[in-house]
PDB file of N, CA and C and ligand atoms in Angstrom:
ATOM      1  N   MET A 181     -13.938  31.475 -13.934  1.00 97.00           N
ATOM      2  CA  MET A 181     -12.405  31.089 -12.227  1.00 97.00           C
ATOM      3  C   MET A 181     -11.690  30.374 -13.135  1.00 97.00           C
ATOM      4  N   VAL A 182     -10.548  30.690 -12.194  1.00 98.00           N
ATOM      5  CA  VAL A 182      -9.416  29.725 -12.278  1.00 98.00           C
ATOM      6  C   VAL A 182      -8.980  28.986 -10.753  1.00 98.00           C
ATOM      7  N   ILE A 183      -9.071  28.102 -10.936  1.00 98.00           N
ATOM      8  CA  ILE A 183      -8.602  27.259  -9.754  1.00 98.00           C
ATOM      9  C   ILE A 183      -7.216  27.235  -9.846  1.00 98.00           C
ATOM     10  N   GLN A 184      -6.051  27.361  -9.173  1.00 98.00           N
ATOM     11  CA  GLN A 184      -4.705  26.783  -9.450  1.00 98.00           C
ATOM     12  C   GLN A 184      -4.499  25.605  -7.418  1.00 98.00           C
ATOM     13  N   VAL A 185      -4.010  24.368  -8.282  1.00 98.00           N
ATOM     14  CA  VAL A 185      -3.893  23.781  -7.334  1.00 98.00           C
ATOM     15  C   VAL A 185      -1.709  23.231  -7.365  1.00 98.00           C
ATOM     16  N   CYS A 186      -1.535  23.564  -5.944  1.00 98.00           N
ATOM     17  CA  CYS A 186      -0.351  23.802  -5.835  1.00 98.00           C
ATOM     18  C   CYS A 186       0.100  22.634  -5.980  1.00 98.00           C
ATOM     19  N   VAL A 187       1.089  22.315  -6.391  1.00 97.00           N
ATOM     20  CA  VAL A 187       2.023  20.822  -7.057  1.00 97.00           C
ATOM     21  C   VAL A 187       3.206  21.116  -6.312  1.00 97.00           C
ATOM     22  N   GLY A 188       3.204  21.619  -5.418  1.00 98.00           N
ATOM     23  CA  GLY A 188       5.181  22.424  -4.904  1.00 98.00           C
ATOM     24  C   GLY A 188       5.540  20.637  -4.097  1.00 98.00           C
ATOM     25  N   SER A 189       6.892  20.670  -3.545  1.00 97.00           N
ATOM     26  CA  SER A 189       7.183  19.870  -3.246  1.00 97.00           C
ATOM     27  C   SER A 189       6.130  18.881  -1.564  1.00 97.00           C
ATOM     28  N   SER A 190       6.240  20.259  -0.791  1.00 98.00           N
ATOM     29  CA  SER A 190       5.200  20.358   0.520  1.00 98.00           C
ATOM     30  C   SER A 190       4.124  19.451  -0.191  1.00 98.00           C
ATOM     31  N   CYS A 191       3.138  20.170  -0.825  1.00 98.00           N
ATOM     32  CA  CYS A 191       1.752  19.641  -1.185  1.00 98.00           C
ATOM     33  C   CYS A 191       1.720  18.421  -1.596  1.00 98.00           C
ATOM     34  N   HIS A 192       2.798  17.950  -3.025  1.00 98.00           N
ATOM     35  CA  HIS A 192       2.522  16.909  -3.709  1.00 98.00           C
ATOM     36  C   HIS A 192       2.274  15.768  -2.636  1.00 98.00           C
ATOM     37  N   LEU A 193       3.378  15.913  -1.377  1.00 97.00           N
ATOM     38  CA  LEU A 193       3.653  14.656  -0.303  1.00 97.00           C
ATOM     39  C   LEU A 193       2.230  14.471   0.058  1.00 97.00           C
ATOM     40  N   LYS A 194       1.450  15.544   0.328  1.00 97.00           N
ATOM     41  CA  LYS A 194       0.345  15.440   1.013  1.00 97.00           C
ATOM     42  C   LYS A 194      -0.803  15.142   0.342  1.00 97.00           C
ATOM     43  N   GLY A 195      -0.385  14.911  -1.270  1.00 97.00           N
ATOM     44  CA  GLY A 195      -1.829  14.759  -2.086  1.00 97.00           C
ATOM     45  C   GLY A 195      -2.410  15.740  -3.294  1.00 97.00           C
ATOM     46  N   SER A 196      -1.269  16.349  -3.696  1.00 98.00           N
ATOM     47  CA  SER A 196      -2.075  17.345  -4.644  1.00 98.00           C
ATOM     48  C   SER A 196      -2.317  16.094  -6.076  1.00 98.00           C
ATOM     49  N   GLN A 197      -1.733  15.365  -6.079  1.00 97.00           N
ATOM     50  CA  GLN A 197      -2.558  14.594  -7.535  1.00 97.00           C
ATOM     51  C   GLN A 197      -3.947  14.021  -6.933  1.00 97.00           C
ATOM     52  N   ASP A 198      -4.000  13.775  -6.446  1.00 98.00           N
ATOM     53  CA  ASP A 198      -5.446  12.965  -5.383  1.00 98.00           C
ATOM     54  C   ASP A 198      -6.197  14.180  -5.733  1.00 98.00           C
ATOM     55  N   ILE A 199      -6.164  14.987  -5.188  1.00 98.00           N
ATOM     56  CA  ILE A 199      -6.854  16.446  -5.573  1.00 98.00           C
ATOM     57  C   ILE A 199      -6.945  16.915  -6.663  1.00 98.00           C
ATOM     58  N   VAL A 200      -6.001  16.992  -7.470  1.00 98.00           N
ATOM     59  CA  VAL A 200      -6.111  17.157  -8.966  1.00 98.00           C
ATOM     60  C   VAL A 200      -7.047  16.393  -9.714  1.00 98.00           C
ATOM     61  N   GLU A 201      -7.266  14.996  -9.102  1.00 98.00           N
ATOM     62  CA  GLU A 201      -8.659  14.273  -9.726  1.00 98.00           C
ATOM     63  C   GLU A 201      -9.687  14.513  -8.971  1.00 98.00           C
ATOM     64  N   LEU A 202      -9.416  14.971  -7.658  1.00 98.00           N
ATOM     65  CA  LEU A 202     -10.877  15.075  -7.282  1.00 98.00           C
ATOM     66  C   LEU A 202     -11.723  16.260  -7.880  1.00 98.00           C
ATOM     67  N   LEU A 203     -10.371  17.079  -8.318  1.00 98.00           N
ATOM     68  CA  LEU A 203     -10.996  18.323  -8.832  1.00 98.00           C
ATOM     69  C   LEU A 203     -11.681  17.953 -10.235  1.00 98.00           C
ATOM     70  N   GLN A 204     -11.082  17.267 -11.002  1.00 98.00           N
ATOM     71  CA  GLN A 204     -11.824  17.311 -12.482  1.00 98.00           C
ATOM     72  C   GLN A 204     -12.859  16.596 -12.344  1.00 98.00           C
ATOM     73  N   LYS A 205     -12.726  15.467 -11.608  1.00 98.00           N
ATOM     74  CA  LYS A 205     -14.076  14.891 -11.660  1.00 98.00           C
ATOM     75  C   LYS A 205     -15.209  15.891 -11.326  1.00 98.00           C
ATOM     76  N   ALA A 206     -15.392  16.414 -10.137  1.00 98.00           N
ATOM     77  CA  ALA A 206     -16.304  17.291 -10.052  1.00 98.00           C
ATOM     78  C   ALA A 206     -16.608  18.217 -10.898  1.00 98.00           C
ATOM     79  N   ILE A 207     -15.208  19.133 -11.897  1.00 98.00           N
ATOM     80  CA  ILE A 207     -16.257  19.818 -12.608  1.00 98.00           C
ATOM     81  C   ILE A 207     -16.460  18.953 -13.874  1.00 98.00           C
ATOM     82  N   GLU A 208     -16.666  18.227 -13.907  1.00 98.00           N
ATOM     83  CA  GLU A 208     -17.031  17.118 -14.736  1.00 98.00           C
ATOM     84  C   GLU A 208     -18.473  16.744 -14.636  1.00 98.00           C
ATOM     85  N   ASN A 209     -18.595  16.551 -13.184  1.00 98.00           N
ATOM     86  CA  ASN A 209     -19.804  16.455 -12.746  1.00 98.00           C
ATOM     87  C   ASN A 209     -20.850  17.238 -13.209  1.00 98.00           C
ATOM     88  N   HIS A 210     -20.480  18.947 -12.320  1.00 98.00           N
ATOM     89  CA  HIS A 210     -21.099  19.439 -12.511  1.00 98.00           C
ATOM     90  C   HIS A 210     -21.269  20.244 -13.953  1.00 98.00           C
ATOM     91  N   HIS A 211     -20.800  20.178 -15.042  1.00 98.00           N
ATOM     92  CA  HIS A 211     -20.550  20.192 -16.117  1.00 98.00           C
ATOM     93  C   HIS A 211     -19.993  21.874 -16.098  1.00 98.00           C
ATOM     94  N   LEU A 212     -18.944  22.080 -15.229  1.00 98.00           N
ATOM     95  CA  LEU A 212     -18.529  23.124 -15.058  1.00 98.00           C
ATOM     96  C   LEU A 212     -17.197  23.304 -16.000  1.00 98.00           C
ATOM     97  N   GLU A 213     -16.885  22.667 -17.103  1.00 97.00           N
ATOM     98  CA  GLU A 213     -15.879  22.837 -17.589  1.00 97.00           C
ATOM     99  C   GLU A 213     -15.485  23.842 -18.788  1.00 97.00           C
ATOM    100  N   ASN A 214     -16.399  24.855 -19.136  1.00 97.00           N
ATOM    101  CA  ASN A 214     -16.582  26.084 -19.744  1.00 97.00           C
ATOM    102  C   ASN A 214     -16.209  27.162 -18.293  1.00 97.00           C
ATOM    103  N   GLU A 215     -16.224  27.257 -17.491  1.00 96.00           N
ATOM    104  CA  GLU A 215     -16.947  28.126 -16.768  1.00 96.00           C
ATOM    105  C   GLU A 215     -15.028  28.311 -15.517  1.00 96.00           C
ATOM    106  N   ILE A 216     -14.386  27.060 -15.545  1.00 98.00           N
ATOM    107  CA  ILE A 216     -13.608  26.969 -14.548  1.00 98.00           C
ATOM    108  C   ILE A 216     -12.182  26.251 -15.487  1.00 98.00           C
ATOM    109  N   THR A 217     -11.018  26.974 -15.356  1.00 98.00           N
ATOM    110  CA  THR A 217      -9.640  27.044 -15.477  1.00 98.00           C
ATOM    111  C   THR A 217      -9.265  26.317 -14.385  1.00 98.00           C
ATOM    112  N   LEU A 218      -8.117  25.142 -14.767  1.00 98.00           N
ATOM    113  CA  LEU A 218      -7.729  23.570 -13.622  1.00 98.00           C
ATOM    114  C   LEU A 218      -5.738  24.054 -13.775  1.00 98.00           C
ATOM    115  N   VAL A 219      -4.991  24.615 -12.971  1.00 98.00           N
ATOM    116  CA  VAL A 219      -4.113  24.593 -13.160  1.00 98.00           C
ATOM    117  C   VAL A 219      -3.448  24.294 -12.206  1.00 98.00           C
ATOM    118  N   GLY A 220      -2.042  23.701 -12.568  1.00 97.00           N
ATOM    119  CA  GLY A 220      -0.977  23.226 -11.617  1.00 97.00           C
ATOM    120  C   GLY A 220      -0.074  24.531 -11.316  1.00 97.00           C
ATOM    121  N   THR A 221       0.174  24.694  -9.965  1.00 98.00           N
ATOM    122  CA  THR A 221       1.236  25.745 -10.169  1.00 98.00           C
ATOM    123  C   THR A 221       2.339  25.559  -8.702  1.00 98.00           C
ATOM    124  N   LEU A 222       3.137  25.883  -8.455  1.00 97.00           N
ATOM    125  CA  LEU A 222       4.492  26.110  -7.935  1.00 97.00           C
ATOM    126  C   LEU A 222       4.049  26.437  -6.608  1.00 97.00           C
ATOM    127  N   CYS A 223       5.149  26.310  -5.262  1.00 98.00           N
ATOM    128  CA  CYS A 223       4.738  26.471  -4.134  1.00 98.00           C
ATOM    129  C   CYS A 223       3.959  27.923  -4.039  1.00 98.00           C
ATOM    130  N   ILE A 224       3.359  27.722  -3.521  1.00 97.00           N
ATOM    131  CA  ILE A 224       2.168  29.604  -2.907  1.00 97.00           C
ATOM    132  C   ILE A 224       2.500  30.132  -1.919  1.00 97.00           C
ATOM    133  N   GLY A 225       3.511  29.374  -0.727  1.00 97.00           N
ATOM    134  CA  GLY A 225       4.113  29.809   0.187  1.00 97.00           C
ATOM    135  C   GLY A 225       3.365  29.913   0.858  1.00 97.00           C
ATOM    136  N   ARG A 226       2.177  28.702   1.234  1.00 97.00           N
ATOM    137  CA  ARG A 226       1.227  28.703   1.805  1.00 97.00           C
ATOM    138  C   ARG A 226       1.370  27.162   2.831  1.00 97.00           C
ATOM    139  N   CYS A 227       2.742  26.564   2.192  1.00 97.00           N
ATOM    140  CA  CYS A 227       2.959  24.920   3.294  1.00 97.00           C
ATOM    141  C   CYS A 227       2.113  24.899   4.106  1.00 97.00           C
ATOM    142  N   ASN A 228       1.420  23.774   4.607  1.00 96.00           N
ATOM    143  CA  ASN A 228       0.403  23.147   5.911  1.00 96.00           C
ATOM    144  C   ASN A 228       1.156  22.014   5.994  1.00 96.00           C
ATOM    145  N   ARG A 229       0.657  21.680   7.616  1.00 96.00           N
ATOM    146  CA  ARG A 229       1.224  20.450   8.437  1.00 96.00           C
ATOM    147  C   ARG A 229       0.239  19.256   7.260  1.00 96.00           C
ATOM    148  N   ILE A 230      -1.037  19.650   7.145  1.00 97.00           N
ATOM    149  CA  ILE A 230      -2.168  18.576   6.398  1.00 97.00           C
ATOM    150  C   ILE A 230      -2.215  19.174   5.656  1.00 97.00           C
ATOM    151  N   GLY A 231      -2.632  18.848   4.381  1.00 97.00           N
ATOM    152  CA  GLY A 231      -3.481  18.810   3.017  1.00 97.00           C
ATOM    153  C   GLY A 231      -2.804  20.165   2.332  1.00 97.00           C
ATOM    154  N   VAL A 232      -3.541  20.292   1.340  1.00 98.00           N
ATOM    155  CA  VAL A 232      -2.928  20.688   0.282  1.00 98.00           C
ATOM    156  C   VAL A 232      -3.003  22.497  -0.557  1.00 98.00           C
ATOM    157  N   SER A 233      -2.719  23.066  -0.727  1.00 98.00           N
ATOM    158  CA  SER A 233      -2.512  24.622  -0.294  1.00 98.00           C
ATOM    159  C   SER A 233      -3.216  24.396  -2.022  1.00 98.00           C
ATOM    160  N   ILE A 234      -4.945  25.260  -1.896  1.00 98.00           N
ATOM    161  CA  ILE A 234      -5.336  25.903  -3.709  1.00 98.00           C
ATOM    162  C   ILE A 234      -5.571  27.141  -3.753  1.00 98.00           C
ATOM    163  N   GLN A 235      -5.384  27.033  -4.790  1.00 98.00           N
ATOM    164  CA  GLN A 235      -5.873  28.783  -4.739  1.00 98.00           C
ATOM    165  C   GLN A 235      -7.098  29.347  -5.442  1.00 98.00           C
ATOM    166  N   VAL A 236      -7.910  29.666  -5.522  1.00 98.00           N
ATOM    167  CA  VAL A 236      -9.460  29.889  -6.054  1.00 98.00           C
ATOM    168  C   VAL A 236      -9.576  31.622  -6.502  1.00 98.00           C
ATOM    169  N   ASP A 237      -9.469  31.660  -7.254  1.00 97.00           N
ATOM    170  CA  ASP A 237      -9.146  33.549  -8.036  1.00 97.00           C
ATOM    171  C   ASP A 237      -8.502  33.661  -7.249  1.00 97.00           C
ATOM    172  N   ASP A 238      -8.509  34.993  -6.388  1.00 96.00           N
ATOM    173  CA  ASP A 238      -7.480  35.694  -5.169  1.00 96.00           C
ATOM    174  C   ASP A 238      -7.442  35.093  -3.692  1.00 96.00           C
ATOM    175  N   ASP A 239      -8.735  34.188  -3.506  1.00 97.00           N
ATOM    176  CA  ASP A 239      -8.531  33.388  -2.326  1.00 97.00           C
ATOM    177  C   ASP A 239      -6.988  31.568  -2.347  1.00 97.00           C
ATOM    178  N   VAL A 240      -6.374  31.845  -1.018  1.00 98.00           N
ATOM    179  CA  VAL A 240      -6.192  31.045  -0.927  1.00 98.00           C
ATOM    180  C   VAL A 240      -6.821  29.785   0.275  1.00 98.00           C
ATOM    181  N   TYR A 241      -6.547  28.888  -0.079  1.00 98.00           N
ATOM    182  CA  TYR A 241      -7.183  27.397   0.519  1.00 98.00           C
ATOM    183  C   TYR A 241      -5.782  26.880   0.608  1.00 98.00           C
ATOM    184  N   VAL A 242      -6.204  26.715   2.724  1.00 98.00           N
ATOM    185  CA  VAL A 242      -4.975  25.403   2.926  1.00 98.00           C
ATOM    186  C   VAL A 242      -5.586  24.356   3.462  1.00 98.00           C
ATOM    187  N   GLY A 243      -5.011  23.198   3.516  1.00 98.00           N
ATOM    188  CA  GLY A 243      -5.013  21.892   4.332  1.00 98.00           C
ATOM    189  C   GLY A 243      -5.889  20.950   3.669  1.00 98.00           C
ATOM    190  N   ILE A 244      -6.672  21.157   2.425  1.00 98.00           N
ATOM    191  CA  ILE A 244      -7.260  20.550   1.681  1.00 98.00           C
ATOM    192  C   ILE A 244      -7.032  18.912   1.567  1.00 98.00           C
ATOM    193  N   THR A 245      -7.949  17.593   1.789  1.00 98.00           N
ATOM    194  CA  THR A 245      -7.489  16.588   1.988  1.00 98.00           C
ATOM    195  C   THR A 245      -8.808  15.718   0.854  1.00 98.00           C
ATOM    196  N   LYS A 246      -8.298  14.600   1.117  1.00 98.00           N
ATOM    197  CA  LYS A 246      -9.445  13.909   0.177  1.00 98.00           C
ATOM    198  C   LYS A 246     -10.898  13.466   0.832  1.00 98.00           C
ATOM    199  N   GLU A 247     -10.510  13.907   2.179  1.00 98.00           N
ATOM    200  CA  GLU A 247     -11.287  13.953   3.669  1.00 98.00           C
ATOM    201  C   GLU A 247     -12.582  15.098   3.204  1.00 98.00           C
ATOM    202  N   ASN A 248     -12.295  16.201   3.249  1.00 98.00           N
ATOM    203  CA  ASN A 248     -12.665  17.303   3.434  1.00 98.00           C
ATOM    204  C   ASN A 248     -12.583  17.738   1.738  1.00 98.00           C
ATOM    205  N   PHE A 249     -12.337  17.276   0.660  1.00 98.00           N
ATOM    206  CA  PHE A 249     -12.133  18.086  -0.428  1.00 98.00           C
ATOM    207  C   PHE A 249     -13.949  18.682  -0.849  1.00 98.00           C
ATOM    208  N   ASN A 250     -15.149  17.757  -0.727  1.00 98.00           N
ATOM    209  CA  ASN A 250     -16.602  17.882  -1.258  1.00 98.00           C
ATOM    210  C   ASN A 250     -17.036  19.554  -0.264  1.00 98.00           C
ATOM    211  N   ASP A 251     -16.762  19.403   1.040  1.00 98.00           N
ATOM    212  CA  ASP A 251     -16.934  20.573   1.657  1.00 98.00           C
ATOM    213  C   ASP A 251     -16.634  21.712   1.260  1.00 98.00           C
ATOM    214  N   PHE A 252     -15.277  21.470   0.457  1.00 98.00           N
ATOM    215  CA  PHE A 252     -13.974  22.591   0.646  1.00 98.00           C
ATOM    216  C   PHE A 252     -14.298  22.995  -1.192  1.00 98.00           C
ATOM    217  N   PHE A 253     -15.138  21.990  -2.316  1.00 98.00           N
ATOM    218  CA  PHE A 253     -15.868  22.673  -3.613  1.00 98.00           C
ATOM    219  C   PHE A 253     -16.553  23.156  -3.538  1.00 98.00           C
ATOM    220  N   THR A 254     -17.574  22.538  -2.551  1.00 98.00           N
ATOM    221  CA  THR A 254     -19.253  23.015  -1.940  1.00 98.00           C
ATOM    222  C   THR A 254     -19.521  24.771  -1.792  1.00 98.00           C
ATOM    223  N   GLU A 255     -18.589  24.737  -0.773  1.00 98.00           N
ATOM    224  CA  GLU A 255     -18.465  26.300   0.059  1.00 98.00           C
ATOM    225  C   GLU A 255     -17.724  27.146  -0.850  1.00 98.00           C
ATOM    226  N   ASN A 256     -16.691  26.708  -1.549  1.00 98.00           N
ATOM    227  CA  ASN A 256     -15.431  27.855  -2.195  1.00 98.00           C
ATOM    228  C   ASN A 256     -15.250  27.935  -3.612  1.00 98.00           C
ATOM    229  N   VAL A 257     -16.172  27.222  -4.200  1.00 98.00           N
ATOM    230  CA  VAL A 257     -16.811  27.172  -5.830  1.00 98.00           C
ATOM    231  C   VAL A 257     -17.397  27.257  -5.723  1.00 98.00           C
ATOM    232  N   LEU A 258     -19.103  26.189  -5.690  1.00 98.00           N
ATOM    233  CA  LEU A 258     -19.288  25.927  -6.191  1.00 98.00           C
ATOM    234  C   LEU A 258     -20.622  27.519  -5.736  1.00 98.00           C
ATOM    235  N   LYS A 259     -20.324  27.287  -5.054  1.00 97.00           N
ATOM    236  CA  LYS A 259     -21.088  28.850  -4.102  1.00 97.00           C
ATOM    237  C   LYS A 259     -20.805  30.053  -4.468  1.00 97.00           C
ATOM    238  N   LYS A 260     -19.366  30.159  -5.136  1.00 95.00           N
ATOM    239  CA  LYS A 260     -18.545  31.478  -5.092  1.00 95.00           C
ATOM    240  C   LYS A 260     -19.345  31.120  -7.027  1.00 95.00           C
ATOM    241  N   LEU A 261     -19.381  30.560  -7.427  1.00 95.00           N
ATOM    242  CA  LEU A 261     -19.672  30.183  -8.659  1.00 95.00           C
ATOM    243  C   LEU A 261     -21.059  31.142  -8.979  1.00 95.00           C
ATOM    244  N   GLU A 262     -22.082  30.615  -8.206  1.00 94.00           N
ATOM    245  CA  GLU A 262     -23.500  31.078  -7.848  1.00 94.00           C
ATOM    246  C   GLU A 262     -23.512  32.718  -7.711  1.00 94.00           C
ATOM    247  N   LYS A 263     -22.607  33.332  -6.570  1.00 92.00           N
ATOM    248  CA  LYS A 263     -22.529  34.706  -6.151  1.00 92.00           C
ATOM    249  C   LYS A 263     -21.821  35.622  -7.135  1.00 92.00           C
ATOM    250  N   ASP A 264     -21.127  35.029  -7.929  1.00 85.00           N
ATOM    251  CA  ASP A 264     -20.438  35.833  -9.478  1.00 85.00           C
ATOM    252  C   ASP A 264     -21.652  35.797 -11.090  1.00 85.00           C
ATOM    253  N   ASN A 265     -22.229  34.604 -10.750  1.00 75.00           N
ATOM    254  CA  ASN A 265     -23.130  34.883 -11.450  1.00 75.00           C
ATOM    255  C   ASN A 265     -24.507  35.488 -11.692  1.00 75.00           C
TER     256      ASN A 265
HETATM  257  S1  FES B 354       4.065  23.118  -1.496  1.00 77.01           S
HETATM  258 FE1  FES B 354       2.314  23.942  -1.639  1.00 77.01          FE
HETATM  259  S2  FES B 354       2.752  25.906  -0.910  1.00 77.01           S
HETATM  260 FE2  FES B 354       4.291  25.243  -0.280  1.00 77.01          FE
END
């Protein structure tokens, strides 16, 4: 699975760096280093009023914040990995 975190200027201002750190920690905690490739990307054209845009394989999610990060990770990363395996 490839997770691309938008680090374009709009998302950067809305906390991309925090989200990257949360993702790194979550990947480590769940021992998913071999399953997930984490990369930064420039604007993916889905700038949102709040939060950061993240692309998980072909799916784009917008509005990711520190507050909703855990829900995002459980729903769109952990569950998807389970399904794919
Ligand atoms: S800067 Fe992130 S979607 Fe545009």
